Short mmCIF file of C-alpha atoms in Angstrom, two decimals:
data_model
loop_
_atom_site.label_atom_id
_atom_site.label_comp_id
_atom_site.label_asym_id
_atom_site.label_seq_id
_atom_site.Cartn_x
_atom_site.Cartn_y
_atom_site.Cartn_z
CA MET A 1 -23.09 2.64 -43.50
CA LYS A 2 -21.21 5.94 -43.15
CA LYS A 3 -20.00 6.69 -39.59
CA VAL A 4 -20.51 10.32 -38.48
CA CYS A 5 -20.18 12.11 -35.12
CA SER A 6 -23.63 12.39 -33.51
CA PHE A 7 -22.73 15.88 -32.16
CA CYS A 8 -20.91 17.76 -34.95
CA GLY A 9 -21.84 15.59 -37.95
CA ARG A 10 -18.28 15.07 -39.24
CA SER A 11 -17.47 11.70 -40.83
CA ASP A 12 -14.78 9.26 -39.68
CA LYS A 13 -12.52 10.51 -42.53
CA GLU A 14 -12.64 14.10 -41.21
CA VAL A 15 -11.64 13.29 -37.61
CA LYS A 16 -8.71 11.44 -36.04
CA LEU A 17 -10.79 9.38 -33.60
CA LEU A 18 -14.44 8.34 -33.53
CA ILE A 19 -15.63 6.71 -30.29
CA THR A 20 -18.45 4.19 -30.78
CA GLY A 21 -21.51 4.25 -28.50
CA ILE A 22 -24.72 2.12 -28.44
CA ASN A 23 -26.66 4.22 -30.95
CA GLY A 24 -24.13 6.83 -32.05
CA TYR A 25 -20.58 8.13 -32.24
CA ILE A 26 -18.54 11.00 -30.77
CA CYS A 27 -15.30 12.48 -32.13
CA GLU A 28 -12.27 13.50 -30.02
CA ASP A 29 -13.06 17.25 -30.27
CA CYS A 30 -16.65 16.82 -29.02
CA ALA A 31 -15.48 14.48 -26.23
CA MET A 32 -12.99 17.15 -25.09
CA GLN A 33 -15.67 19.87 -25.15
CA ALA A 34 -18.05 17.66 -23.17
CA TYR A 35 -15.31 17.07 -20.55
CA GLU A 36 -14.69 20.83 -20.23
CA ILE A 37 -18.43 21.50 -19.80
CA VAL A 38 -18.74 18.87 -17.04
CA GLN A 39 -15.61 20.22 -15.31
CA SER A 40 -16.89 23.81 -15.39
CA THR A 41 -20.15 22.85 -13.67
CA GLY A 42 -18.23 21.60 -10.57
CA VAL A 43 -19.87 18.13 -10.66
CA MET A 44 -16.51 16.35 -10.69
CA LYS A 45 -15.25 18.36 -7.73
CA ALA A 46 -18.40 17.53 -5.76
CA ASN A 47 -17.98 13.81 -6.54
CA ALA A 48 -14.36 13.90 -5.36
CA GLN A 49 -15.46 15.58 -2.12
CA ASP A 50 -18.18 12.94 -1.60
CA LYS A 51 -15.60 10.18 -2.08
CA ASP A 52 -13.24 11.83 0.41
CA GLU A 53 -16.02 12.46 2.95
CA LYS A 54 -15.85 8.87 4.24
CA PHE A 55 -12.38 9.45 5.63
CA LYS A 56 -13.11 12.71 7.44
CA LEU A 57 -12.33 12.30 11.10
CA LYS A 58 -15.48 12.16 13.20
CA LYS A 59 -14.43 12.03 16.84
CA VAL A 60 -10.71 12.14 17.45
CA PRO A 61 -9.76 9.67 20.23
CA LYS A 62 -7.71 11.40 22.94
CA PRO A 63 -4.32 9.93 23.95
CA ARG A 64 -5.78 8.54 27.20
CA GLU A 65 -8.57 6.83 25.22
CA ILE A 66 -6.06 5.35 22.76
CA LYS A 67 -3.91 4.01 25.64
CA LYS A 68 -6.98 2.63 27.44
CA TYR A 69 -7.92 0.74 24.27
CA LEU A 70 -4.39 -0.65 23.91
CA ASP A 71 -4.45 -1.75 27.58
CA GLN A 72 -7.31 -4.15 26.80
CA TYR A 73 -5.11 -6.13 24.39
CA VAL A 74 -1.47 -5.46 25.34
CA ILE A 75 -0.04 -6.06 28.83
CA GLY A 76 2.48 -3.54 30.23
CA GLN A 77 4.66 -1.39 27.92
CA ASP A 78 3.10 1.81 29.33
CA GLU A 79 5.83 4.10 28.01
CA ALA A 80 5.60 2.76 24.44
CA LYS A 81 1.77 3.04 24.58
CA ARG A 82 2.00 6.68 25.70
CA PHE A 83 4.43 7.57 22.90
CA LEU A 84 2.27 5.77 20.35
CA ALA A 85 -0.98 7.34 21.60
CA VAL A 86 0.43 10.89 21.53
CA SER A 87 1.98 10.45 18.06
CA VAL A 88 -1.22 9.03 16.57
CA TYR A 89 -3.34 11.76 18.23
CA ASN A 90 -1.02 14.47 16.85
CA HIS A 91 -1.28 12.82 13.42
CA TYR A 92 -5.08 13.16 13.58
CA LYS A 93 -4.81 16.82 14.63
CA ARG A 94 -2.31 17.45 11.85
CA LEU A 95 -4.83 16.16 9.30
CA GLN A 96 -7.47 18.53 10.69
CA GLN A 97 -5.16 21.54 10.80
CA PRO A 98 -6.79 24.53 9.07
CA VAL A 99 -4.78 26.93 6.91
CA ASP A 100 -3.02 29.16 9.43
CA GLU A 101 -2.13 32.70 8.46
CA SER A 102 0.62 32.79 11.10
CA GLY A 103 2.57 30.29 9.00
CA VAL A 104 2.79 27.66 11.76
CA GLU A 105 2.72 24.21 10.16
CA ILE A 106 2.73 21.09 12.36
CA GLU A 107 5.45 18.68 11.29
CA LYS A 108 4.82 14.94 11.48
CA SER A 109 6.68 12.91 14.11
CA ASN A 110 7.54 9.47 12.76
CA ILE A 111 8.22 6.89 15.50
CA ILE A 112 10.78 4.12 15.99
CA MET A 113 10.08 1.41 18.61
CA VAL A 114 12.95 -0.75 19.85
CA GLY A 115 12.36 -3.95 21.83
CA SER A 116 13.51 -7.56 21.98
CA THR A 117 11.51 -10.32 20.28
CA GLY A 118 8.09 -11.15 21.71
CA THR A 119 7.61 -7.88 23.64
CA GLY A 120 4.61 -6.69 21.61
CA LYS A 121 5.80 -4.26 18.88
CA THR A 122 3.73 -5.78 16.07
CA LEU A 123 0.82 -6.48 18.44
CA LEU A 124 0.69 -2.77 19.38
CA ALA A 125 0.57 -1.87 15.68
CA ARG A 126 -2.15 -4.42 14.86
CA THR A 127 -4.24 -3.35 17.87
CA ILE A 128 -4.09 0.36 17.12
CA ALA A 129 -5.05 -0.38 13.49
CA LYS A 130 -8.48 -1.58 14.71
CA LEU A 131 -9.13 1.75 16.42
CA LEU A 132 -8.21 4.12 13.62
CA ASP A 133 -10.37 5.86 11.04
CA VAL A 134 -7.46 6.23 8.64
CA PRO A 135 -5.98 3.55 6.33
CA PHE A 136 -3.32 1.50 8.13
CA THR A 137 -0.93 -1.12 6.76
CA ILE A 138 1.89 -3.25 8.20
CA VAL A 139 4.88 -4.03 5.95
CA ASP A 140 8.03 -6.07 6.53
CA ALA A 141 11.36 -4.36 5.80
CA THR A 142 13.17 -7.66 5.16
CA VAL A 143 11.71 -8.00 1.64
CA PHE A 144 13.06 -4.68 0.35
CA THR A 145 16.11 -4.30 -1.87
CA GLU A 146 17.60 -1.49 -3.92
CA ALA A 147 15.83 -0.72 -7.19
CA GLY A 148 16.93 -3.12 -9.92
CA TYR A 149 17.62 -6.12 -7.66
CA VAL A 150 15.53 -9.19 -6.84
CA GLY A 151 13.08 -8.20 -4.08
CA GLU A 152 10.57 -5.42 -3.60
CA ASP A 153 11.09 -1.68 -4.08
CA VAL A 154 10.23 0.58 -1.14
CA GLU A 155 7.45 2.14 -3.27
CA SER A 156 5.47 -1.09 -2.77
CA ILE A 157 4.80 0.17 0.80
CA LEU A 158 2.55 2.81 -0.72
CA SER A 159 0.99 0.27 -3.11
CA ARG A 160 -0.24 -1.67 -0.06
CA LEU A 161 -1.53 1.50 1.59
CA LEU A 162 -3.49 2.28 -1.60
CA GLN A 163 -4.98 -1.23 -1.58
CA VAL A 164 -6.13 -0.79 2.04
CA ALA A 165 -7.73 2.55 1.08
CA ASP A 166 -9.55 0.96 -1.91
CA TYR A 167 -7.34 3.04 -4.21
CA ASN A 168 -8.77 6.28 -2.78
CA GLN A 169 -5.60 8.35 -3.15
CA ALA A 170 -6.76 11.17 -0.84
CA ALA A 171 -7.42 8.65 1.95
CA ALA A 172 -4.10 6.84 1.41
CA GLU A 173 -2.23 10.16 1.70
CA ARG A 174 -3.55 10.48 5.29
CA GLY A 175 -2.72 6.92 6.31
CA ILE A 176 -0.35 5.28 8.80
CA VAL A 177 2.33 2.73 7.84
CA PHE A 178 4.02 0.36 10.32
CA ILE A 179 7.40 -0.84 9.00
CA ASP A 180 8.34 -3.98 10.94
CA GLU A 181 11.87 -5.46 11.23
CA ILE A 182 13.50 -2.08 10.48
CA ASP A 183 16.71 -3.37 12.10
CA LYS A 184 17.13 -5.93 9.28
CA ILE A 185 18.08 -3.16 6.83
CA ALA A 186 20.95 -1.93 9.03
CA ARG A 187 24.25 -1.20 7.31
CA LYS A 188 26.22 -4.45 7.24
CA SER A 189 29.64 -2.89 7.90
CA ASP A 190 31.33 0.49 8.29
CA ASN A 191 34.16 -0.70 6.07
CA PRO A 192 33.91 0.24 2.37
CA SER A 193 33.34 -2.77 0.14
CA ILE A 194 33.49 -3.46 -3.58
CA THR A 195 30.03 -5.11 -3.40
CA ARG A 196 26.80 -3.15 -2.95
CA ASP A 197 24.82 -3.33 0.30
CA VAL A 198 21.68 -4.23 -1.66
CA SER A 199 19.30 -4.95 1.23
CA GLY A 200 20.93 -2.69 3.84
CA GLU A 201 22.07 0.89 3.39
CA GLY A 202 20.65 1.06 -0.14
CA VAL A 203 17.13 0.43 1.20
CA GLN A 204 17.64 3.04 3.93
CA GLN A 205 18.58 5.62 1.27
CA SER A 206 15.42 4.73 -0.69
CA LEU A 207 13.25 5.11 2.43
CA LEU A 208 14.46 8.67 3.07
CA LYS A 209 12.16 10.33 0.51
CA LEU A 210 9.14 8.38 1.83
CA LEU A 211 9.73 9.27 5.48
CA GLU A 212 10.49 12.94 4.83
CA GLY A 213 7.51 13.67 2.61
CA SER A 214 7.65 13.89 -1.18
CA VAL A 215 5.62 12.97 -4.25
CA VAL A 216 6.44 9.34 -5.11
CA ASN A 217 5.61 7.46 -8.31
CA VAL A 218 3.77 4.35 -7.10
CA PRO A 219 3.06 1.35 -9.37
CA PRO A 220 -0.48 0.27 -8.39
CA GLN A 221 0.09 -3.42 -9.25
CA GLY A 222 3.67 -3.82 -8.03
CA GLY A 223 6.81 -2.47 -9.65
CA ARG A 224 8.64 -4.85 -11.93
CA LYS A 225 5.99 -7.32 -13.02
CA HIS A 226 3.91 -4.73 -14.90
CA PRO A 227 6.35 -2.23 -16.45
CA ASP A 228 3.70 -0.69 -18.77
CA GLN A 229 1.29 0.41 -16.01
CA GLU A 230 0.61 4.07 -15.28
CA TYR A 231 2.06 5.38 -12.03
CA ILE A 232 -0.01 6.96 -9.25
CA HIS A 233 1.61 10.08 -7.78
CA VAL A 234 1.30 9.78 -3.99
CA ASP A 235 2.33 12.62 -1.65
CA THR A 236 3.80 11.15 1.56
CA LYS A 237 3.82 14.48 3.46
CA ASN A 238 0.84 13.47 5.65
CA ILE A 239 1.57 9.73 5.99
CA LEU A 240 2.74 8.77 9.50
CA PHE A 241 5.48 6.11 9.62
CA ILE A 242 5.93 3.89 12.70
CA CYS A 243 9.00 1.64 12.63
CA GLY A 244 9.71 -1.33 14.90
CA GLY A 245 12.67 -3.63 15.33
CA ALA A 246 14.29 -6.05 17.80
CA PHE A 247 17.81 -4.63 17.23
CA ASP A 248 19.32 -7.83 18.59
CA GLY A 249 22.71 -7.09 20.17
CA ILE A 250 22.18 -3.32 20.56
CA GLU A 251 22.51 -3.79 24.35
CA ARG A 252 26.26 -4.25 23.77
CA LYS A 253 26.42 -0.87 22.01
CA ILE A 254 24.50 0.77 24.87
CA ALA A 255 26.78 -0.88 27.47
CA GLN A 256 29.88 0.32 25.62
CA ARG A 257 28.54 3.89 25.52
CA LEU A 258 27.61 3.88 29.22
CA ASN A 259 31.05 2.56 30.19
CA THR A 260 32.88 5.28 28.22
CA HIS A 261 31.74 7.86 30.77
CA VAL A 262 33.26 6.09 33.80
CA VAL A 263 35.72 8.68 35.15
CA GLY A 264 36.12 9.48 38.87
CA TYR A 265 34.33 8.34 42.01
CA ASN A 266 30.88 9.80 41.13
CA SER A 267 30.84 7.99 37.79
CA VAL A 268 31.47 4.66 39.53
CA GLN A 269 28.44 5.33 41.76
CA ASN A 270 26.33 6.14 38.68
CA VAL A 271 27.34 2.86 37.03
CA ARG A 272 26.01 1.01 40.09
CA ASN A 273 22.60 2.64 39.52
CA ILE A 274 22.36 1.30 35.95
CA ASP A 275 19.79 -1.48 35.51
CA LYS A 276 21.90 -4.12 33.75
CA GLU A 277 18.88 -6.38 33.22
CA ASP A 278 17.16 -3.76 31.02
CA LEU A 279 19.77 -1.72 29.18
CA MET A 280 17.23 -0.92 26.43
CA LYS A 281 15.72 1.86 28.57
CA TYR A 282 18.95 3.87 28.14
CA ILE A 283 18.81 3.78 24.32
CA LEU A 284 19.72 6.96 22.41
CA PRO A 285 19.76 7.77 18.67
CA GLN A 286 23.57 7.37 18.63
CA ASP A 287 23.13 3.69 19.57
CA LEU A 288 20.97 3.19 16.46
CA LYS A 289 23.77 4.79 14.42
CA SER A 290 26.31 2.39 15.99
CA PHE A 291 24.00 -0.52 15.12
CA GLY A 292 23.93 0.43 11.43
CA LEU A 293 21.12 2.92 10.74
CA ILE A 294 22.33 5.93 8.74
CA PRO A 295 22.09 9.37 10.45
CA GLU A 296 19.66 10.69 7.81
CA ILE A 297 17.06 8.00 8.56
CA ILE A 298 17.46 8.44 12.35
CA GLY A 299 16.78 12.17 11.88
CA ARG A 300 13.52 11.37 10.09
CA LEU A 301 12.37 9.16 13.01
CA PRO A 302 12.47 11.75 15.81
CA VAL A 303 10.35 9.84 18.38
CA LEU A 304 12.40 6.99 19.87
CA THR A 305 10.79 4.65 22.42
CA HIS A 306 11.62 1.22 23.83
CA LEU A 307 9.65 -1.82 24.97
CA ASN A 308 10.58 -3.45 28.26
CA PRO A 309 11.51 -7.15 28.39
CA LEU A 310 8.60 -9.17 29.77
CA ASP A 311 9.10 -10.38 33.33
CA ARG A 312 7.34 -13.34 34.96
CA THR A 313 4.36 -11.26 36.19
CA ALA A 314 3.76 -9.76 32.72
CA LEU A 315 3.92 -13.19 31.06
CA ARG A 316 1.45 -14.60 33.61
CA ASN A 317 -0.95 -11.73 32.87
CA ILE A 318 -0.54 -12.19 29.10
CA LEU A 319 -1.86 -15.74 29.46
CA THR A 320 -5.23 -14.73 30.93
CA GLU A 321 -5.92 -10.97 31.06
CA PRO A 322 -6.12 -9.45 27.54
CA LYS A 323 -9.38 -9.63 25.59
CA ASN A 324 -7.65 -11.87 23.08
CA SER A 325 -5.48 -13.80 25.57
CA ILE A 326 -3.98 -17.21 24.69
CA VAL A 327 -6.06 -19.07 27.29
CA LYS A 328 -9.31 -17.40 26.14
CA GLN A 329 -8.57 -18.48 22.56
CA TYR A 330 -8.27 -22.16 23.56
CA ILE A 331 -11.38 -21.96 25.77
CA LYS A 332 -13.25 -20.59 22.73
CA LEU A 333 -11.94 -23.39 20.48
CA PHE A 334 -13.14 -26.09 22.90
CA GLU A 335 -16.43 -24.25 23.50
CA MET A 336 -17.20 -24.63 19.78
CA ASP A 337 -17.10 -28.42 20.35
CA GLY A 338 -19.36 -28.06 23.40
CA ILE A 339 -16.51 -28.71 25.88
CA ALA A 340 -15.77 -26.48 28.91
CA LEU A 341 -11.98 -26.12 29.09
CA SER A 342 -10.25 -24.94 32.30
CA PHE A 343 -6.67 -24.44 33.47
CA THR A 344 -5.42 -24.71 37.07
CA ASP A 345 -3.25 -21.88 38.42
CA GLU A 346 -0.38 -24.35 39.01
CA ALA A 347 -0.46 -25.39 35.32
CA LEU A 348 -0.38 -21.76 34.15
CA ASP A 349 2.48 -20.94 36.53
CA TYR A 350 4.48 -23.92 35.23
CA MET A 351 4.01 -22.75 31.60
CA VAL A 352 5.17 -19.25 32.54
CA ASP A 353 8.27 -20.65 34.28
CA LYS A 354 9.19 -22.50 31.09
CA ALA A 355 8.64 -19.35 28.97
CA VAL A 356 10.98 -17.39 31.28
CA GLU A 357 13.54 -20.20 30.93
CA TYR A 358 13.43 -20.12 27.10
CA LYS A 359 13.60 -16.25 26.96
CA LEU A 360 11.34 -15.98 23.89
CA GLY A 361 8.79 -13.55 25.30
CA ALA A 362 5.08 -13.85 24.49
CA ARG A 363 5.77 -15.88 21.32
CA GLY A 364 7.56 -18.52 23.38
CA LEU A 365 4.57 -18.61 25.72
CA ARG A 366 2.28 -19.33 22.78
CA SER A 367 4.44 -22.24 21.56
CA ILE A 368 4.53 -23.76 25.06
CA VAL A 369 0.72 -23.65 25.39
CA GLU A 370 0.45 -25.13 21.89
CA SER A 371 2.72 -28.05 22.91
CA VAL A 372 0.65 -28.69 26.03
CA MET A 373 -2.69 -28.57 24.21
CA MET A 374 -1.81 -30.45 21.01
CA ASP A 375 -2.78 -33.96 22.20
CA ALA A 376 -5.95 -32.64 23.88
CA MET A 377 -7.02 -30.84 20.70
CA PHE A 378 -6.48 -34.07 18.77
CA GLU A 379 -8.20 -36.50 21.16
CA VAL A 380 -10.88 -34.63 23.15
CA PRO A 381 -13.26 -33.56 20.29
CA SER A 382 -13.82 -37.29 19.51
CA LYS A 383 -14.60 -38.16 23.14
CA LYS A 384 -18.01 -37.73 24.72
CA VAL A 385 -16.92 -35.33 27.46
CA LYS A 386 -18.36 -32.01 28.59
CA THR A 387 -15.39 -30.73 30.60
CA PHE A 388 -11.61 -30.90 30.33
CA GLU A 389 -9.13 -29.57 32.91
CA VAL A 390 -5.44 -28.90 32.29
CA ASP A 391 -3.62 -29.42 35.61
CA LEU A 392 0.05 -29.37 36.62
CA ASP A 393 0.68 -33.11 36.11
CA TYR A 394 -0.84 -33.06 32.62
CA THR A 395 1.14 -29.92 31.68
CA ARG A 396 4.44 -31.36 32.94
CA ALA A 397 3.83 -34.69 31.17
CA GLN A 398 3.01 -32.99 27.85
CA LEU A 399 6.06 -30.71 27.94
CA ASP A 400 8.39 -33.58 28.89
CA LYS A 401 6.92 -35.68 26.10
CA SER A 402 7.32 -32.93 23.49
CA ARG A 403 10.91 -32.30 24.56
CA LEU A 404 11.73 -36.05 24.34
CA GLN A 405 10.23 -36.20 20.85
CA LYS A 406 12.46 -33.30 19.76
CA LEU A 407 15.53 -34.99 21.25
CA GLU A 408 14.67 -38.30 19.55
CA SER A 409 14.09 -36.62 16.17
CA ALA A 410 17.43 -34.79 16.54
#
């Protein structure tokens, strides 16, 4: 049977391409004309607007509302919450900014949060992600290497943002990215070396174009495994970047800087006023440069905030107060077995004392509670009991036992 185009009547020998349908055919010229007709009617534009409508901001949460929401899940860190709330609120307003004839264009303010381990950097990011109407993703900077080396390219950050936005490019271009462990890509040394700093300064250089705002070629399925895939061109101009890192040892850099200004009697008095227990509050961009971040990347992260180390009171509150507190999680687990779990105040205080001793922040607190509860979680569901109380004697016995087991295994 002779194949002919159902629209113009030309045979397959007269055209370059003949697309097969259920009951007919269409040649490449007719397909192109049909596309132009559909485009001229504005149907495609309307469909694109409908798709983008989902991500239009309904009611922008005010900074106070954002902070109030964070307070339900994260204890303390008021300064970091305020910085985060204002930056996110300004990001929303920036997305809603109409075309202004005066030429005033609001620039984005990327954030960098500095704080020791277990103070709540990642928790703040995860919590704020629940509140937002824009796509949000958390990535780990430790996996990135320079292009061409084993590891991930920085463009994979945008691949993850596209996945979160269901590959709606317009939505992804309004999103927020939290880059965790940013301190792990610090420059290894100021001394020139014959070897490349593959996972340090090279990654920082690659991040520059993302943070500043440019059109980036993004492989939708990951960079090196599918070299034949078509790239998606993502504009990062309206993507807000929040970076977090522990910057372990940066206190020494801050202390050195503060001591360089000790000249004269007044300076000695000022040194006495410095809080040596929390040097992080005095952090400045130049300390990040001393640590190993390049000046260009510091300039693209204009909002610098710190997280306070958790004191005993904060750790005690973390155990019981937040909506998703550690104690509430265990009570819920036992409740699912029909058992009412309770903790005495003395037991909770003892756990907090141990967490302060280990200096591991909220993560250390979690591991201590886990050690205390492990035997109970193993034994109690099989027993016919309706209540179970964790008191001081039980807590002390469990922690001593777990420590002895570690010593014996060592």
